[in-house]
Amino acid sequence: MVLELSRKGKSIEPSVTLAITAKANAMKKAGENVISFSAGEPDFNTPENIQNAGIEAIRSGFTKYTPASGTPELKEAICKKLKADNNLDYKPSEIIVSNGGKHSLYNALMTILNPGDEVIFSIPYWVSYPELIMIAGGEPVMLHTNEDKEFKFSSEDLDKVKTDKTKAIILNSPNNPTGSVYTDEELQDIADWAVKNNIFVISDELYEKLVYDGLKHTSIASLNEDIKKITITINGMAKAYAMTGWRIGYAAADESIIKIMSNIQSHTTSNPNSIAQYASIEGLTGSQDSIMAMKEEFDKRRKIMADLINSIKGISCVVPKGAFYIMLNSSQLYGSEIEGMKIESSIDFANLLLEKCKVAVVPGVAFGDDKYVRLSYATSAENINEGLNRVKKLLGSK
Ligand code: PLP
């Protein structure tokens, strides 16, 4: 007799973004000249000063267990960063360091949710939100946004989906996959709504450092003391410092929340990697020059990619203001046939690009919106030009 496996475990979907990357990689391995726009991470190396700090940590024997919720030195560096960059006052006891921002999100949801509690977030969404909420026993509630409003939601939209089970909202600015950035006024509107209704805000600020067009990132918790009390701010080293593989994320919140998050972490993973913690201190406190250089390069590529997309027949995009992704609207092509392939969905369109142009993108259905595919510009300008010119050849110019 086959032993039954966990129903909850079986209900968790594999990550579609990773599946497409795997397919593109397999084609590359087979010698095909694939250009991938599916990356979810910076294509730069971790800055040298951070690499050296990691090596120093190994050489000096900083390779043992640390306190489960992170070292006091790194927590101190995070508090200073939050004060300097985000105008947020937190004590080390209000900080947890986790194995990536994703792990902090997981701990946060495990800490605040009871069975059946609802969490609101917007479509298009980052792929892990629904699954993380369900793993924590909550119910995902999705709020449609559209291009005309730069994929952003307001208190009015929140009112439409709020129920008496609403426990939290997830706010992700700058946003993956849309690249949208909320203004201070928009954040104030959402903060007022959350305070009025007594609903937690999980503010995912992983892409904080990547905002363009002279905009600045604001942490919603910095708006006033009331919103700070009910906000869990999530951030990490991955995207800003090109440290995706090092796995360091963190959360800042009221001590009562951080305590429970720390207890959960202490029994599931213990401390995040000691070497990566040591190197992260250098990341946060050392020179920020390479971070600025990365941002400038992303900005250049963003413009090249958006201009090219908007010059091609049948597709379009809004120019994103942050992160390193563009949502390409492919829905005008649905119902047509291109080179013998019927195009009816984002998966069909992604397959068309992979088969006919050897260009890899992520179907929007992975983010809950079939009208789009996501392109990442965490790749060279040369690749962006080459890949999108192949698409232009296939679809034609406007
Ligand atoms: N939040 C968003 C919106 C992301 O895109 C990602 C990573 O892709 C994360 C959180 C998690 O980042 P980390 O690598 O620190 O776990």
XYZ file of C-alpha atoms and ligand atoms in Angstrom:
414
model
C 0.000 0.000 0.000
C 1.360 3.457 -0.920
C 1.771 5.709 2.095
C -0.056 8.994 1.658
C 2.098 12.108 1.489
C 1.149 15.456 2.995
C -1.880 17.007 1.276
C -0.571 20.459 2.107
C 2.845 19.607 0.667
C 1.340 18.177 -2.498
C -0.749 21.310 -3.033
C 2.373 23.494 -3.322
C 3.206 24.296 -6.957
C 6.785 24.164 -8.249
C 8.256 27.519 -9.240
C 7.400 28.222 -12.915
C 10.226 30.751 -13.189
C 12.754 28.079 -12.293
C 11.181 25.638 -14.787
C 11.613 28.035 -17.746
C 15.187 28.838 -16.747
C 15.872 25.091 -16.636
C 14.438 24.603 -20.155
C 16.483 27.501 -21.550
C 19.602 26.159 -19.815
C 19.033 22.691 -21.283
C 18.837 24.220 -24.791
C 22.022 26.210 -24.109
C 23.787 23.064 -22.951
C 22.752 21.386 -26.184
C 24.705 24.121 -27.996
C 21.816 26.425 -28.979
C 22.397 30.166 -28.907
C 19.668 30.981 -26.356
C 19.289 34.484 -24.965
C 17.656 34.339 -21.588
C 15.525 37.137 -20.195
C 14.288 34.916 -17.404
C 16.915 35.646 -14.738
C 15.684 36.661 -11.312
C 19.079 37.797 -10.094
C 21.735 40.409 -10.919
C 24.231 39.218 -13.530
C 27.069 40.951 -11.652
C 29.493 39.258 -9.283
C 29.313 40.001 -5.559
C 31.497 43.124 -5.026
C 35.111 42.335 -4.188
C 35.121 43.921 -0.733
C 32.230 41.604 0.251
C 33.943 38.561 -1.268
C 37.081 39.372 0.728
C 35.121 39.694 3.948
C 33.685 36.214 3.337
C 37.171 34.789 2.809
C 38.391 36.525 5.957
C 35.481 34.987 7.904
C 36.515 31.485 6.799
C 40.218 32.061 7.493
C 39.575 33.492 10.935
C 37.383 30.576 11.949
C 34.087 32.458 11.917
C 32.528 29.193 10.864
C 30.594 28.092 13.914
C 26.968 28.468 14.987
C 25.903 32.017 15.680
C 22.813 33.119 17.638
C 19.838 31.658 15.749
C 18.380 35.036 14.771
C 21.715 36.476 13.576
C 24.865 37.992 15.038
C 24.606 41.121 17.207
C 27.136 42.838 14.880
C 25.051 42.263 11.752
C 21.838 43.279 13.541
C 23.597 46.466 14.621
C 24.666 47.143 11.002
C 21.084 46.539 9.826
C 19.730 49.001 12.432
C 22.184 51.640 11.192
C 21.219 50.962 7.585
C 17.503 51.220 8.376
C 18.089 54.543 10.116
C 20.328 56.006 7.393
C 18.472 54.769 4.306
C 14.894 54.439 5.507
C 14.568 56.771 8.479
C 13.502 53.825 10.634
C 14.450 53.444 14.295
C 14.848 49.825 15.324
C 16.807 48.131 18.107
C 18.718 44.874 17.458
C 15.964 43.024 19.384
C 13.551 44.140 16.652
C 15.634 42.529 13.877
C 15.907 38.942 12.649
C 18.460 37.773 10.071
C 17.240 34.835 7.974
C 18.333 32.594 5.099
C 17.220 35.095 2.464
C 14.327 37.517 2.230
C 12.091 34.592 1.310
C 12.851 32.918 4.624
C 12.048 36.126 6.502
C 8.728 36.303 4.629
C 7.988 32.712 5.581
C 8.796 33.344 9.243
C 6.638 36.479 9.212
C 3.615 34.684 7.755
C 4.069 31.765 10.176
C 4.102 34.290 13.015
C 0.993 36.302 12.202
C -1.393 33.834 10.539
C -3.976 31.559 12.101
C -5.824 28.995 9.959
C -8.126 30.716 7.463
C -6.642 34.199 7.896
C -6.594 36.069 4.589
C -3.639 37.898 3.079
C -4.167 40.370 0.241
C -1.583 40.975 -2.467
C -1.735 42.245 -6.031
C -1.759 40.489 -9.392
C 0.738 40.301 -11.093
C 2.422 38.881 -7.982
C 5.803 37.496 -7.052
C 5.494 33.736 -7.551
C 6.116 32.703 -3.957
C 3.463 34.819 -2.185
C 0.468 32.489 -2.678
C 2.439 29.373 -1.786
C 4.109 30.935 1.270
C 0.725 32.073 2.571
C -0.767 28.615 2.075
C 2.180 26.869 3.742
C 1.567 29.128 6.742
C -2.110 28.089 6.818
C -3.503 31.318 5.385
C -5.697 32.093 2.385
C -4.276 34.129 -0.511
C -6.578 36.936 -1.699
C -5.536 38.454 -4.998
C -6.236 41.948 -6.145
C -6.133 42.668 -9.886
C -4.127 45.692 -10.948
C -3.653 47.022 -14.448
C -1.151 48.722 -16.656
C -3.058 52.025 -16.770
C -2.385 52.453 -13.056
C 1.168 51.104 -13.328
C -0.015 47.885 -11.680
C -0.551 49.627 -8.322
C -3.443 49.337 -5.863
C -5.029 51.876 -3.527
C -7.152 51.834 -0.355
C -10.239 51.852 -2.568
C -9.128 48.603 -4.222
C -8.303 47.101 -0.817
C -11.784 47.920 0.440
C -13.275 45.795 -2.333
C -11.528 42.601 -1.221
C -11.313 43.134 2.533
C -13.326 40.720 4.701
C -13.477 40.159 8.437
C -10.782 37.511 7.947
C -8.267 39.893 6.368
C -5.150 39.717 8.503
C -2.439 41.264 6.343
C -1.507 42.763 3.016
C 1.764 42.251 1.196
C 3.173 45.366 -0.391
C 6.099 44.942 -2.772
C 7.659 48.197 -3.919
C 9.760 48.237 -6.095
C 7.803 45.366 -7.525
C 8.715 42.034 -9.016
C 7.421 41.388 -11.701
C 6.002 44.792 -12.726
C 8.822 47.167 -11.724
C 6.304 49.605 -10.277
C 7.248 51.908 -7.404
C 4.681 53.411 -5.011
C 4.868 57.149 -4.330
C 4.778 58.577 -0.797
C 1.145 59.660 -1.287
C 0.145 56.181 -2.414
C 1.944 54.640 0.561
C 0.256 57.076 2.946
C -3.156 56.078 1.566
C -2.384 52.367 2.105
C -0.896 53.016 5.559
C -4.001 54.957 6.669
C -6.190 52.096 5.459
C -4.112 49.463 7.292
C -4.115 51.467 10.547
C -7.837 52.203 10.320
C -8.675 48.533 9.736
C -5.950 47.147 12.017
C -4.385 44.968 9.337
C -0.701 43.968 9.202
C 1.476 45.205 6.355
C 4.285 42.994 5.138
C 6.494 45.349 3.178
C 8.793 43.457 0.809
C 11.574 45.920 -0.007
C 14.109 43.585 -1.592
C 14.513 45.830 -4.656
C 14.817 49.028 -2.638
C 18.150 50.083 -4.172
C 16.900 49.763 -7.744
C 14.700 52.802 -8.416
C 15.145 55.044 -11.440
C 14.078 58.380 -12.954
C 15.199 60.243 -9.825
C 12.577 58.520 -7.667
C 13.323 57.523 -4.092
C 12.223 54.471 -2.195
C 10.173 55.014 0.952
C 9.592 52.383 3.635
C 5.903 52.432 4.553
C 6.834 51.874 8.229
C 8.637 55.228 8.255
C 5.425 57.202 7.648
C 4.337 57.256 11.305
C 4.437 55.291 14.570
C 0.994 53.712 14.063
C 1.872 52.082 10.762
C 5.332 51.115 12.057
C 3.731 49.046 14.852
C 1.817 46.846 12.392
C 4.422 46.626 9.627
C 6.982 43.909 9.085
C 9.672 45.269 6.796
C 11.480 42.622 4.774
C 14.766 43.270 3.016
C 17.963 41.429 2.167
C 21.346 41.371 0.505
C 20.416 39.394 -2.633
C 19.343 41.966 -5.189
C 21.085 45.139 -4.009
C 24.478 43.562 -3.362
C 24.443 40.818 -6.017
C 24.496 38.240 -3.217
C 21.661 35.914 -4.214
C 23.612 32.744 -3.438
C 24.797 33.891 -0.019
C 21.235 33.724 1.356
C 20.950 36.616 3.772
C 17.664 38.416 4.330
C 16.244 40.208 7.309
C 13.082 41.556 8.872
C 12.395 44.514 11.149
C 9.239 44.678 13.259
C 7.848 45.041 16.749
C 9.806 42.963 19.263
C 6.809 40.702 20.009
C 6.718 39.657 16.327
C 10.492 39.258 15.957
C 10.569 37.058 19.066
C 8.138 34.540 17.582
C 9.862 34.657 14.187
C 13.157 33.929 15.978
C 11.676 31.009 17.905
C 10.366 29.472 14.684
C 13.715 29.984 12.958
C 15.648 28.550 15.901
C 13.834 25.203 15.506
C 13.766 25.028 11.717
C 17.052 26.317 10.300
C 19.014 27.829 13.232
C 21.332 30.665 12.245
C 21.872 31.824 8.674
C 25.319 30.981 7.289
C 27.965 32.560 9.563
C 30.306 33.469 6.691
C 27.530 35.167 4.738
C 26.495 37.104 7.840
C 30.065 38.338 8.312
C 30.309 39.367 4.647
C 26.935 41.136 4.856
C 28.311 43.504 7.496
C 30.911 44.608 4.947
C 28.134 44.924 2.336
C 26.077 47.227 4.530
C 28.871 49.259 6.090
C 31.560 49.258 3.357
C 31.779 51.309 0.163
C 28.470 51.505 -1.755
C 30.176 52.529 -5.044
C 29.647 49.213 -6.812
C 25.952 49.296 -5.863
C 25.557 52.656 -7.591
C 27.433 51.361 -10.652
C 25.108 48.344 -10.891
C 22.058 50.577 -10.658
C 23.311 52.842 -13.449
C 23.904 49.850 -15.677
C 20.412 48.459 -14.957
C 18.928 51.856 -15.762
C 20.622 51.943 -19.185
C 19.417 48.454 -20.019
C 15.887 49.249 -18.846
C 15.608 52.035 -21.404
C 17.092 49.961 -24.235
C 14.712 47.087 -23.491
C 11.572 49.219 -23.139
C 12.330 51.192 -26.341
C 12.906 48.029 -28.336
C 9.729 46.338 -27.038
C 7.650 49.388 -27.919
C 9.070 49.410 -31.465
C 7.841 45.867 -32.215
C 4.478 45.111 -33.812
C 1.817 43.521 -31.603
C 3.570 43.941 -28.258
C 4.082 46.804 -25.800
C 5.146 47.664 -22.260
C 4.940 50.451 -19.725
C 8.380 51.681 -18.733
C 9.010 50.347 -15.223
C 10.416 52.598 -12.502
C 12.246 50.014 -10.402
C 13.714 46.497 -9.977
C 15.029 44.813 -13.171
C 11.936 43.434 -14.881
C 9.548 44.496 -17.629
C 6.058 43.118 -18.132
C 5.590 42.805 -21.882
C 1.959 42.875 -22.980
C 1.529 40.064 -25.490
C -2.276 39.895 -25.336
C -2.814 41.764 -28.636
C -1.386 38.689 -30.373
C -3.735 36.175 -28.751
C -5.985 34.507 -31.303
C -3.396 34.836 -34.081
C -1.164 32.263 -35.721
C 2.534 32.994 -36.122
C 4.759 30.722 -38.231
C 2.338 27.849 -37.755
C 2.005 28.319 -33.987
C -1.354 29.296 -32.484
C -0.923 32.012 -29.846
C -3.627 31.981 -27.200
C -1.792 32.492 -23.917
C 1.405 33.734 -22.296
C 2.725 30.170 -22.342
C 2.126 29.937 -26.124
C 3.883 33.274 -26.618
C 6.835 32.241 -24.411
C 7.105 28.981 -26.366
C 6.988 30.889 -29.664
C 9.892 33.085 -28.569
C 11.895 30.131 -27.301
C 11.315 28.007 -30.410
C 11.508 30.626 -33.167
C 13.907 33.191 -31.654
C 15.706 31.169 -28.972
C 14.695 33.854 -26.512
C 13.611 32.792 -23.014
C 10.978 34.776 -21.103
C 8.660 33.877 -18.218
C 4.937 33.459 -19.019
C 2.764 35.888 -17.074
C 0.524 33.085 -15.894
C 3.293 32.371 -13.347
C 2.488 35.769 -11.838
C -1.278 35.354 -12.145
C -1.718 37.465 -15.311
C -1.862 35.718 -18.668
C -1.766 38.948 -20.695
C 1.965 39.367 -20.149
C 5.350 37.734 -20.215
C 8.134 38.932 -17.916
C 11.534 39.943 -19.234
C 14.479 40.551 -16.937
C 17.153 43.045 -17.943
C 19.682 41.474 -15.610
C 21.670 40.620 -18.729
C 24.009 42.581 -21.002
C 22.831 45.384 -23.305
C 24.302 43.317 -26.132
C 22.012 40.391 -25.260
C 19.010 42.716 -24.962
C 19.661 44.141 -28.434
C 20.314 40.765 -30.009
C 17.354 39.008 -28.334
C 14.776 41.678 -29.056
C 15.995 42.196 -32.610
C 15.317 38.510 -33.170
C 11.776 39.084 -31.863
C 11.432 42.132 -34.132
C 12.417 40.027 -37.122
C 9.710 37.534 -36.212
C 6.880 39.972 -35.445
C 7.832 43.054 -37.507
C 8.246 46.755 -36.709
C 5.477 49.106 -35.634
N 10.741 39.216 -2.668
C 10.771 39.385 -3.989
C 9.776 40.307 -4.598
C 11.703 38.710 -4.784
O 11.716 38.889 -6.105
C 12.610 37.832 -4.158
C 13.564 37.049 -4.942
O 13.409 36.813 -6.118
C 12.553 37.696 -2.768
C 11.607 38.393 -2.051
C 13.460 36.769 -2.010
O 14.783 37.100 -2.095
P 15.906 36.241 -1.370
O 16.802 35.750 -2.454
O 16.575 37.184 -0.424
O 15.242 35.121 -0.640
